[in-house]
Short mmCIF file of C-alpha atoms and ligand atoms in Angstrom, two decimals:
data_model
loop_
_atom_site.label_atom_id
_atom_site.label_comp_id
_atom_site.label_asym_id
_atom_site.label_seq_id
_atom_site.Cartn_x
_atom_site.Cartn_y
_atom_site.Cartn_z
CA MET A 20 0.04 -0.02 -0.03
CA GLU A 21 2.93 2.37 0.85
CA ASN A 22 3.98 2.31 -2.80
CA ASN A 23 0.78 3.90 -3.92
CA ILE A 24 0.99 6.87 -1.65
CA ASP A 25 1.97 10.20 -3.12
CA TRP A 26 3.80 11.50 0.00
CA GLN A 27 4.19 15.07 -1.11
CA LYS A 28 0.49 15.27 -1.82
CA GLU A 29 -0.54 13.72 1.44
CA ASP A 30 1.85 16.00 3.33
CA LEU A 31 0.06 18.97 1.83
CA ASN A 32 -3.38 17.42 2.72
CA TYR A 33 -2.51 17.30 6.31
CA ILE A 34 0.51 19.27 7.38
CA TRP A 35 0.92 22.92 8.22
CA HIS A 36 4.66 23.45 8.23
CA PRO A 37 6.38 25.68 10.61
CA CYS A 38 7.52 29.15 9.66
CA SER A 39 6.12 28.77 6.10
CA GLN A 40 3.67 30.42 3.73
CA MET A 41 2.03 27.18 2.69
CA LYS A 42 1.15 28.70 -0.74
CA ASP A 43 4.86 28.68 -1.50
CA TYR A 44 4.73 24.87 -1.39
CA GLU A 45 2.82 25.05 -4.68
CA GLN A 46 6.15 25.91 -6.33
CA LEU A 47 8.36 24.12 -3.90
CA PRO A 48 6.69 20.99 -2.53
CA PRO A 49 7.88 19.57 0.71
CA ILE A 50 11.00 17.40 0.47
CA VAL A 51 10.29 14.09 2.01
CA ILE A 52 13.43 12.82 3.83
CA GLU A 53 13.94 9.14 4.37
CA ARG A 54 17.25 8.85 6.18
CA GLY A 55 20.20 10.93 7.29
CA GLU A 56 23.99 10.18 7.70
CA GLY A 57 26.64 12.61 8.82
CA ILE A 58 25.81 15.97 7.12
CA ASN A 59 23.74 14.19 4.47
CA LEU A 60 19.94 13.92 4.18
CA TYR A 61 18.36 11.67 1.62
CA ASP A 62 14.90 12.02 0.27
CA ILE A 63 12.60 9.29 -0.73
CA ASN A 64 14.02 9.43 -4.31
CA GLY A 65 17.54 8.98 -3.02
CA LYS A 66 18.59 12.53 -3.70
CA CYS A 67 21.09 13.89 -1.30
CA TYR A 68 21.04 17.27 0.52
CA LYS A 69 23.96 18.63 2.45
CA ASP A 70 22.41 19.91 5.78
CA VAL A 71 24.67 22.88 6.40
CA VAL A 72 22.05 24.45 8.71
CA SER A 73 22.17 21.43 11.11
CA SER A 74 18.38 20.95 10.72
CA TRP A 75 17.66 24.24 12.42
CA TRP A 76 20.96 24.34 14.23
CA CYS A 77 20.29 21.35 16.63
CA ASN A 78 22.24 18.59 14.83
CA LEU A 79 25.57 18.88 16.47
CA LEU A 80 27.56 15.68 15.49
CA GLY A 81 25.91 14.43 12.22
CA HIS A 82 22.66 12.67 11.49
CA CYS A 83 22.37 9.16 12.87
CA ASN A 84 25.51 9.52 14.77
CA PRO A 85 26.33 5.77 15.77
CA GLU A 86 27.20 6.55 19.40
CA ILE A 87 24.16 8.72 20.06
CA SER A 88 21.78 6.25 18.31
CA ALA A 89 23.25 3.37 20.33
CA SER A 90 22.66 5.24 23.62
CA LEU A 91 19.16 6.12 22.70
CA LYS A 92 18.36 2.60 21.62
CA LYS A 93 19.73 1.16 24.89
CA GLN A 94 17.59 3.72 26.97
CA ALA A 95 14.46 3.02 25.02
CA ASP A 96 14.49 -0.53 26.11
CA LYS A 97 15.06 0.42 29.71
CA LEU A 98 12.92 3.41 30.55
CA GLU A 99 11.33 5.73 28.07
CA HIS A 100 9.87 8.29 30.58
CA VAL A 101 8.92 8.79 34.09
CA ILE A 102 7.14 11.59 35.93
CA PHE A 103 9.86 14.08 37.15
CA ALA A 104 8.13 15.33 40.20
CA ASN A 105 9.45 13.36 43.13
CA PHE A 106 10.89 10.81 40.77
CA SER A 107 14.20 10.86 39.11
CA HIS A 108 16.58 8.46 37.15
CA LYS A 109 20.27 7.87 36.81
CA GLY A 110 20.64 9.42 33.32
CA ILE A 111 19.43 12.87 34.27
CA ILE A 112 21.33 12.84 37.52
CA SER A 113 24.57 11.91 35.55
CA LEU A 114 23.87 14.56 33.04
CA CYS A 115 23.57 17.22 35.64
CA MET A 116 26.74 16.13 37.37
CA ARG A 117 28.60 16.28 34.11
CA LEU A 118 27.25 19.57 32.79
CA ALA A 119 27.79 21.22 36.12
CA LYS A 120 31.57 20.62 35.66
CA LEU A 121 31.37 22.23 32.09
CA LEU A 122 29.21 25.22 33.01
CA PRO A 123 30.51 28.60 34.08
CA ASN A 124 31.04 28.97 37.88
CA GLY A 125 28.13 28.84 40.06
CA LEU A 126 25.64 27.39 37.69
CA LYS A 127 24.54 24.15 39.20
CA LYS A 128 20.76 23.83 39.81
CA PHE A 129 18.97 22.38 36.78
CA ASN A 130 15.33 22.58 35.67
CA PHE A 131 14.24 20.80 32.43
CA SER A 132 11.74 21.31 29.69
CA ASP A 133 11.45 20.20 26.12
CA ASN A 134 12.19 23.09 23.85
CA GLY A 135 14.04 26.46 23.78
CA SER A 136 11.02 28.76 23.96
CA SER A 137 9.70 27.07 27.16
CA ALA A 138 13.17 27.23 28.67
CA ILE A 139 13.11 31.11 28.03
CA GLU A 140 9.66 31.27 29.67
CA MET A 141 10.88 29.30 32.59
CA ALA A 142 13.91 31.56 33.08
CA MET A 143 11.80 34.63 33.01
CA LYS A 144 9.28 33.27 35.48
CA MET A 145 12.10 32.14 37.78
CA SER A 146 13.80 35.60 37.71
CA PHE A 147 10.48 37.56 38.27
CA GLN A 148 9.50 35.17 41.20
CA TYR A 149 12.94 35.51 42.77
CA PHE A 150 12.54 39.20 43.23
CA GLN A 151 8.93 38.85 44.41
CA GLN A 152 10.31 36.53 47.16
CA THR A 153 13.42 38.52 48.08
CA GLY A 154 12.00 41.95 48.93
CA LYS A 155 12.17 43.54 45.49
CA PRO A 156 8.64 43.18 44.11
CA GLU A 157 9.10 46.24 41.97
CA LYS A 158 11.39 44.24 39.71
CA THR A 159 8.67 43.13 37.28
CA ARG A 160 10.01 43.97 33.87
CA PHE A 161 12.48 42.48 31.29
CA MET A 162 15.07 43.93 29.10
CA ALA A 163 16.27 42.48 25.85
CA LEU A 164 18.24 43.60 22.84
CA THR A 165 17.08 44.84 19.44
CA ASP A 166 17.34 42.09 16.87
CA ALA A 167 17.04 39.46 19.55
CA TYR A 168 15.43 36.05 19.06
CA HIS A 169 14.41 33.98 21.98
CA GLY A 170 11.64 31.71 20.61
CA GLU A 171 8.02 31.73 19.50
CA THR A 172 5.75 31.48 22.58
CA ILE A 173 4.23 34.62 23.93
CA ALA A 174 6.71 35.66 26.48
CA ALA A 175 9.67 34.43 24.33
CA LEU A 176 8.27 36.47 21.43
CA SER A 177 7.90 39.53 23.67
CA VAL A 178 11.65 39.58 24.44
CA GLY A 179 12.46 38.81 20.80
CA ALA A 180 12.63 41.67 18.30
CA CYS A 181 12.38 40.27 14.71
CA ASP A 182 9.37 41.94 13.15
CA LEU A 183 8.84 39.01 10.96
CA TYR A 184 7.78 36.87 13.89
CA THR A 185 6.46 39.39 16.35
CA LYS A 186 4.82 42.31 14.54
CA ILE A 187 1.23 40.93 14.29
CA TYR A 188 1.16 39.81 17.93
CA LYS A 189 2.37 43.04 19.40
CA PRO A 190 -1.02 43.82 20.96
CA ILE A 191 -0.82 40.76 23.04
CA LEU A 192 2.86 40.78 24.03
CA MET A 193 4.55 42.00 27.18
CA ASP A 194 6.04 45.54 27.29
CA VAL A 195 9.74 44.80 27.21
CA ILE A 196 12.52 47.44 27.63
CA ARG A 197 14.55 47.42 24.52
CA VAL A 198 18.40 47.89 24.61
CA GLN A 199 20.12 48.83 21.39
CA ALA A 200 22.14 45.73 20.33
CA PRO A 201 25.69 45.91 18.92
CA ASP A 202 25.61 46.26 15.12
CA CYS A 203 29.15 45.67 14.07
CA PHE A 204 28.41 45.63 10.30
CA ARG A 205 26.61 49.00 10.32
CA CYS A 206 28.50 50.35 13.41
CA PRO A 207 27.13 53.80 14.12
CA PHE A 208 30.45 54.63 15.66
CA ASN A 209 32.44 53.52 12.57
CA LYS A 210 34.38 51.00 14.58
CA ASN A 211 34.92 47.29 13.87
CA ARG A 212 34.32 44.43 16.00
CA GLU A 213 37.92 43.40 16.36
CA ASN A 214 39.22 46.63 17.92
CA CYS A 215 36.21 48.61 19.34
CA SER A 216 35.59 49.49 22.98
CA CYS A 217 31.83 48.79 22.61
CA GLU A 218 30.92 52.43 22.35
CA CYS A 219 27.47 51.13 21.66
CA PHE A 220 27.07 49.99 25.22
CA LYS A 221 26.05 53.57 26.02
CA ASP A 222 22.46 52.62 25.22
CA ALA A 223 22.52 49.76 27.72
CA GLU A 224 23.83 52.24 30.32
CA LEU A 225 20.94 54.66 29.61
CA GLN A 226 18.30 51.93 29.83
CA PHE A 227 19.65 50.55 33.01
CA GLU A 228 19.78 54.03 34.48
CA LYS A 229 16.25 54.66 33.64
CA TYR A 230 14.71 51.19 34.27
CA GLY A 231 17.33 49.13 36.16
CA THR A 232 15.29 49.23 39.49
CA GLN A 233 12.13 47.97 37.86
CA THR A 234 13.93 45.17 35.79
CA ALA A 235 14.18 41.69 36.97
CA ALA A 236 16.48 40.33 34.13
CA ILE A 237 17.96 41.08 30.81
CA LEU A 238 18.04 38.34 28.15
CA VAL A 239 20.80 38.05 25.70
CA GLU A 240 22.06 35.76 22.97
CA PRO A 241 25.75 35.72 23.81
CA LEU A 242 28.09 36.78 20.97
CA LEU A 243 25.69 35.72 18.24
CA GLN A 244 22.25 37.05 17.57
CA GLY A 245 21.16 34.13 15.44
CA SER A 246 17.68 34.27 13.87
CA CYS A 247 17.67 37.96 13.22
CA GLY A 248 20.70 37.65 10.86
CA MET A 249 23.56 35.85 12.43
CA ARG A 250 24.91 39.07 13.98
CA VAL A 251 28.29 38.60 15.63
CA TYR A 252 29.53 40.92 18.32
CA PRO A 253 32.48 41.07 20.67
CA PRO A 254 32.84 39.54 24.07
CA LEU A 255 33.51 42.90 25.72
CA TYR A 256 29.85 43.77 25.36
CA LEU A 257 28.92 40.75 27.54
CA LYS A 258 31.61 41.63 30.25
CA LYS A 259 30.06 45.03 30.37
CA LEU A 260 26.62 43.60 30.64
CA ARG A 261 27.66 41.40 33.48
CA GLU A 262 29.05 44.44 35.38
CA ILE A 263 26.01 46.61 34.82
CA CYS A 264 23.66 43.73 35.89
CA ASN A 265 25.62 43.41 39.17
CA LYS A 266 25.32 47.23 39.72
CA TYR A 267 21.55 47.25 39.30
CA ASP A 268 20.85 43.81 40.73
CA VAL A 269 19.39 42.54 37.48
CA HIS A 270 19.73 38.99 36.45
CA LEU A 271 21.68 38.17 33.38
CA ILE A 272 19.88 35.39 31.43
CA ALA A 273 22.18 33.88 28.81
CA ASP A 274 20.21 32.30 25.91
CA GLU A 275 22.78 29.69 24.83
CA ILE A 276 20.17 27.73 23.03
CA ALA A 277 21.84 28.29 19.70
CA THR A 278 25.36 29.01 20.84
CA GLY A 279 26.03 26.16 23.37
CA PHE A 280 28.03 23.08 22.70
CA TYR A 281 30.94 24.46 20.77
CA ARG A 282 28.98 26.30 18.07
CA THR A 283 31.08 29.35 18.77
CA GLY A 284 34.21 27.44 19.15
CA LYS A 285 34.07 27.14 22.95
CA MET A 286 31.69 25.08 25.12
CA PHE A 287 29.54 28.15 25.70
CA ALA A 288 29.61 31.50 24.15
CA VAL A 289 29.88 33.15 27.48
CA ASN A 290 33.19 31.41 27.96
CA HIS A 291 34.76 33.85 25.36
CA ALA A 292 33.96 36.71 27.84
CA ASP A 293 34.75 34.74 30.98
CA ILE A 294 31.62 35.57 32.64
CA SER A 295 28.91 33.61 34.51
CA PRO A 296 25.24 34.47 33.86
CA ASP A 297 22.68 34.14 36.62
CA ILE A 298 20.46 31.83 34.51
CA MET A 299 21.54 29.86 31.33
CA CYS A 300 19.19 28.33 28.83
CA LEU A 301 20.30 25.33 26.72
CA SER A 302 18.57 23.27 24.13
CA LYS A 303 19.22 22.55 20.39
CA GLY A 304 22.73 20.92 20.58
CA LEU A 305 22.08 19.53 24.00
CA THR A 306 20.85 16.15 22.73
CA GLY A 307 22.90 16.40 19.47
CA GLY A 308 19.63 17.24 17.70
CA TYR A 309 18.11 13.83 18.60
CA MET A 310 15.41 14.60 21.19
CA PRO A 311 13.54 17.74 22.27
CA MET A 312 15.13 18.81 25.55
CA ALA A 313 16.05 21.98 27.21
CA ALA A 314 17.63 23.00 30.51
CA VAL A 315 17.56 26.11 32.56
CA VAL A 316 20.56 26.18 34.79
CA THR A 317 20.85 28.60 37.75
CA THR A 318 22.78 29.48 40.87
CA ASP A 319 22.31 28.28 44.54
CA LYS A 320 21.44 31.92 45.32
CA ILE A 321 18.26 31.90 43.03
CA TYR A 322 17.45 28.34 43.98
CA ASN A 323 17.53 29.21 47.69
CA ALA A 324 14.96 32.05 47.32
CA PHE A 325 12.46 29.27 46.50
CA TYR A 326 13.47 26.90 49.23
CA ASP A 327 11.15 27.08 52.26
CA ASP A 328 8.28 25.35 54.07
CA TYR A 329 5.59 24.36 51.69
CA LEU A 330 3.04 26.69 53.28
CA LYS A 331 5.13 29.72 52.61
CA GLY A 332 4.23 29.28 48.91
CA LYS A 333 7.62 29.96 47.50
CA ALA A 334 7.98 26.90 45.36
CA PHE A 335 8.61 27.27 41.57
CA MET A 336 5.23 25.65 40.45
CA HIS A 337 6.42 25.22 36.91
CA SER A 338 6.23 21.94 35.07
CA HIS A 339 6.35 20.29 31.74
CA THR A 340 5.09 16.75 31.07
CA TYR A 341 8.35 15.65 29.41
CA SER A 342 10.63 17.40 31.89
CA GLY A 343 13.84 15.39 32.32
CA ASN A 344 12.99 12.90 29.69
CA PRO A 345 15.28 9.82 29.93
CA LEU A 346 15.60 9.38 26.13
CA GLY A 347 16.82 13.00 25.87
CA ALA A 348 19.15 12.49 28.84
CA SER A 349 20.66 9.43 27.17
CA CYS A 350 21.39 11.33 23.98
CA ALA A 351 22.83 14.36 25.84
CA LEU A 352 25.10 11.93 27.79
CA ALA A 353 26.31 10.40 24.49
CA VAL A 354 27.00 13.97 23.23
CA LEU A 355 29.14 14.60 26.36
CA ASP A 356 30.95 11.35 25.85
CA ILE A 357 31.89 12.38 22.40
CA LEU A 358 32.89 15.94 23.35
CA ASP A 359 34.98 14.60 26.35
CA LYS A 360 37.33 12.88 23.84
CA GLY A 361 38.40 16.32 22.64
CA GLU A 362 38.53 15.46 18.93
CA ILE A 363 35.57 17.70 17.99
CA GLN A 364 37.25 20.72 19.50
CA GLU A 365 40.40 19.96 17.55
CA HIS A 366 38.50 19.51 14.33
CA ILE A 367 36.80 22.92 14.85
CA ASN A 368 40.04 24.61 15.56
CA LYS A 369 41.57 23.03 12.51
CA MET A 370 38.67 23.59 10.08
CA ARG A 371 37.50 27.10 11.11
CA PRO A 372 40.31 29.10 9.36
CA TYR A 373 39.88 26.90 6.25
CA PHE A 374 36.17 27.34 6.00
CA ASN A 375 36.30 31.06 6.85
CA ASN A 376 39.03 31.71 4.37
CA LEU A 377 37.34 29.68 1.69
CA ILE A 378 34.05 31.76 2.15
CA LYS A 379 35.90 35.06 2.17
CA GLU A 380 37.88 34.10 -0.91
CA LYS A 381 34.83 33.11 -2.87
CA PHE A 382 32.23 35.47 -1.66
CA LEU A 383 34.06 38.76 -0.96
CA ASN A 384 34.72 39.44 -4.68
CA ILE A 385 30.96 39.44 -5.39
CA ASP A 386 29.63 43.04 -5.63
CA ASN A 387 26.71 42.52 -3.39
CA VAL A 388 28.49 40.93 -0.49
CA GLY A 389 28.50 43.46 2.25
CA GLU A 390 30.26 41.38 4.93
CA VAL A 391 31.34 37.76 5.69
CA ARG A 392 31.20 37.26 9.54
CA SER A 393 32.16 34.06 11.41
CA ILE A 394 32.33 32.56 14.86
CA GLY A 395 33.27 28.81 15.47
CA LEU A 396 32.14 27.03 12.26
CA ILE A 397 29.38 29.47 11.77
CA ASN A 398 29.93 31.77 8.70
CA ALA A 399 27.34 34.28 7.47
CA ILE A 400 27.28 36.31 4.33
CA GLU A 401 25.26 39.49 4.30
CA LEU A 402 24.06 40.45 0.76
CA VAL A 403 23.39 44.20 0.17
CA LYS A 404 22.17 46.24 -2.63
CA ASN A 405 25.01 48.78 -2.28
CA LYS A 406 28.37 47.62 -0.77
CA ASP A 407 29.38 51.18 -0.01
CA THR A 408 26.24 52.44 1.67
CA LYS A 409 25.38 48.89 3.00
CA GLU A 410 21.90 49.53 1.83
CA ALA A 411 19.77 46.34 1.96
CA PHE A 412 17.83 44.85 -0.85
CA SER A 413 14.02 45.20 -0.74
CA PRO A 414 12.69 42.23 1.27
CA ASN A 415 10.04 41.93 -1.48
CA LEU A 416 12.65 40.53 -3.90
CA ARG A 417 13.14 37.50 -1.49
CA LEU A 418 16.62 37.29 -2.68
CA GLY A 419 17.58 34.76 0.05
CA TYR A 420 14.56 32.62 -0.77
CA GLN A 421 15.58 32.54 -4.50
CA ILE A 422 19.07 31.31 -3.45
CA TYR A 423 17.55 28.76 -0.98
CA LYS A 424 15.52 27.25 -3.90
CA LYS A 425 18.50 27.22 -6.32
CA ALA A 426 20.71 25.53 -3.72
CA LEU A 427 18.21 22.84 -2.99
CA LYS A 428 18.07 21.85 -6.64
CA LYS A 429 21.87 21.30 -6.41
CA GLY A 430 21.65 19.31 -3.13
CA VAL A 431 22.54 21.95 -0.58
CA LEU A 432 20.20 22.94 2.35
CA LEU A 433 20.88 26.51 3.05
CA ARG A 434 18.29 28.52 4.65
CA PRO A 435 19.07 32.11 4.43
CA LEU A 436 17.70 34.57 7.06
CA GLY A 437 16.39 37.31 4.75
CA ASP A 438 19.45 38.17 2.70
CA VAL A 439 21.98 36.72 5.02
CA ILE A 440 23.12 33.37 3.72
CA TYR A 441 24.86 31.33 6.44
CA PHE A 442 26.51 28.02 7.17
CA ASN A 443 25.95 26.42 10.63
CA PRO A 444 26.87 22.82 9.78
CA PRO A 445 27.21 19.88 12.09
CA LEU A 446 30.57 20.18 13.69
CA ILE A 447 31.88 17.10 12.02
CA ILE A 448 31.82 18.56 8.61
CA GLU A 449 34.84 17.83 6.43
CA LYS A 450 36.83 19.77 3.95
CA GLN A 451 35.46 18.26 0.76
CA ASP A 452 31.94 19.06 1.87
CA MET A 453 32.89 22.58 2.78
CA ASP A 454 34.37 22.98 -0.79
CA PHE A 455 31.16 21.54 -2.34
CA VAL A 456 28.62 23.55 -0.33
CA VAL A 457 30.50 26.84 -0.71
CA ASP A 458 30.87 26.34 -4.46
CA VAL A 459 27.08 25.73 -4.71
CA ALA A 460 26.19 28.76 -2.57
CA VAL A 461 28.47 31.01 -4.64
CA GLU A 462 26.92 29.81 -7.89
CA CYS A 463 23.37 30.17 -6.75
CA THR A 464 24.04 33.61 -5.23
CA LYS A 465 25.55 34.81 -8.61
CA GLU A 466 22.65 33.34 -10.51
CA ALA A 467 20.04 34.90 -8.32
CA LEU A 468 21.77 38.25 -8.31
CA LYS A 469 21.87 38.20 -12.13
CA GLU A 470 18.14 37.49 -12.26
CA LEU A 471 17.08 40.45 -10.09
C1 PLP B 16 15.94 28.25 18.58
C2 PLP B 16 16.17 29.24 19.58
C3 PLP B 16 15.17 29.42 20.54
C4 PLP B 16 13.87 28.77 20.70
O1 PLP B 16 13.96 27.34 20.75
P1 PLP B 16 12.81 26.35 20.23
O2 PLP B 16 13.26 24.98 20.73
O3 PLP B 16 12.61 26.54 18.79
O4 PLP B 16 11.61 26.80 20.94
C5 PLP B 16 15.43 30.42 21.57
N1 PLP B 16 16.59 31.09 21.51
C6 PLP B 16 17.49 31.02 20.52
C7 PLP B 16 18.75 31.81 20.60
C8 PLP B 16 17.24 30.03 19.56
O5 PLP B 16 18.16 30.00 18.58
#
């Protein structure tokens, strides 16, 4: 019977795909994937796609990684899930013990959920409740950066700032204090990210002066503002944030959902700045991209503000059904086993200059490439209408989308963010794949520009 099913047609009969205008699927039907291996995805016709976006940035160590798969299979035969209130299991305890050693100083209390957005919600509720219970009930507001992305649920959208996702919902979002994010490509101070003193931090100072006393926490994507265009900024900005948060007693919430697990070249992006946040959110790479799992990690200080006799009503009454899922934990443990060997880190260090130079060499001579920016194995190419003025193309041209479609035909899964083409591949990517995907991306970019 399976043989007679038109999978693409049935997909469209039933499925409403995420972050998609479904009408676009008339021209570009869903690609039905059958299996994955390393950075390759194979569709039901056997066509291969190089997954250089790590399937929305979560696949850390390749599809169907043998070690992670083995760990998951073993766990599935033992215990698939158990209620996490009052119950526990060895996998999640081991995971916390091991992560605590890798996390910045002081982060050692773990709360689990099953996706990044819910981790952000949890972090915000935790920070808010902390101040309610420690004598500063006036701290009820949140700060976040311009061009921030923290997920898609209502509170997470509220702290986010990409119009594409938030605009229509504004009437039902929280009123968040907006801090001007660093914009190193279009720096208003005419500096560059390698040698500035974060002159742009001025706006943060202004907002803290004005609103610091009413603010519970500031959320930040450390070093890399991902979904709003892969914007890379210097560690100094984070150091300054840490200092000013201390000064105004504001929690620093590091959203490491996209940046954790060596995406930026270090275990966590905050490691580049040598700082410790008060709360850190992890997801995506945590399970190697296998199982939906997120962790919110915090300090004893915050934890202790919730610790009291039950009738005092101070507990954190937050739960998710799949909190602490054993299958997720088994994958996360396998990821840590692989990272413990140190080979991935060596591989990143070796490949980073090669990949970055290759991209610079092949893209920078294209007239419409405004900037190539990179951190870890992530490389982003921002296309502009005018290189000198850095004027952007009209979004109505959907330039990035044209490039996306062309690259798919040639077997590369790029998924540009507007006119920012980027590579965020599984960390195991090898040279010959880098050569191939960059060549395809360059070809498609040139073709799409010519057709404008
Ligand atoms: C993906 C992402 C989120 C949201 O995670 P989901 O699992 O998609 O809900 C939050 N913050 C950042 C920085 C992300 O990249």
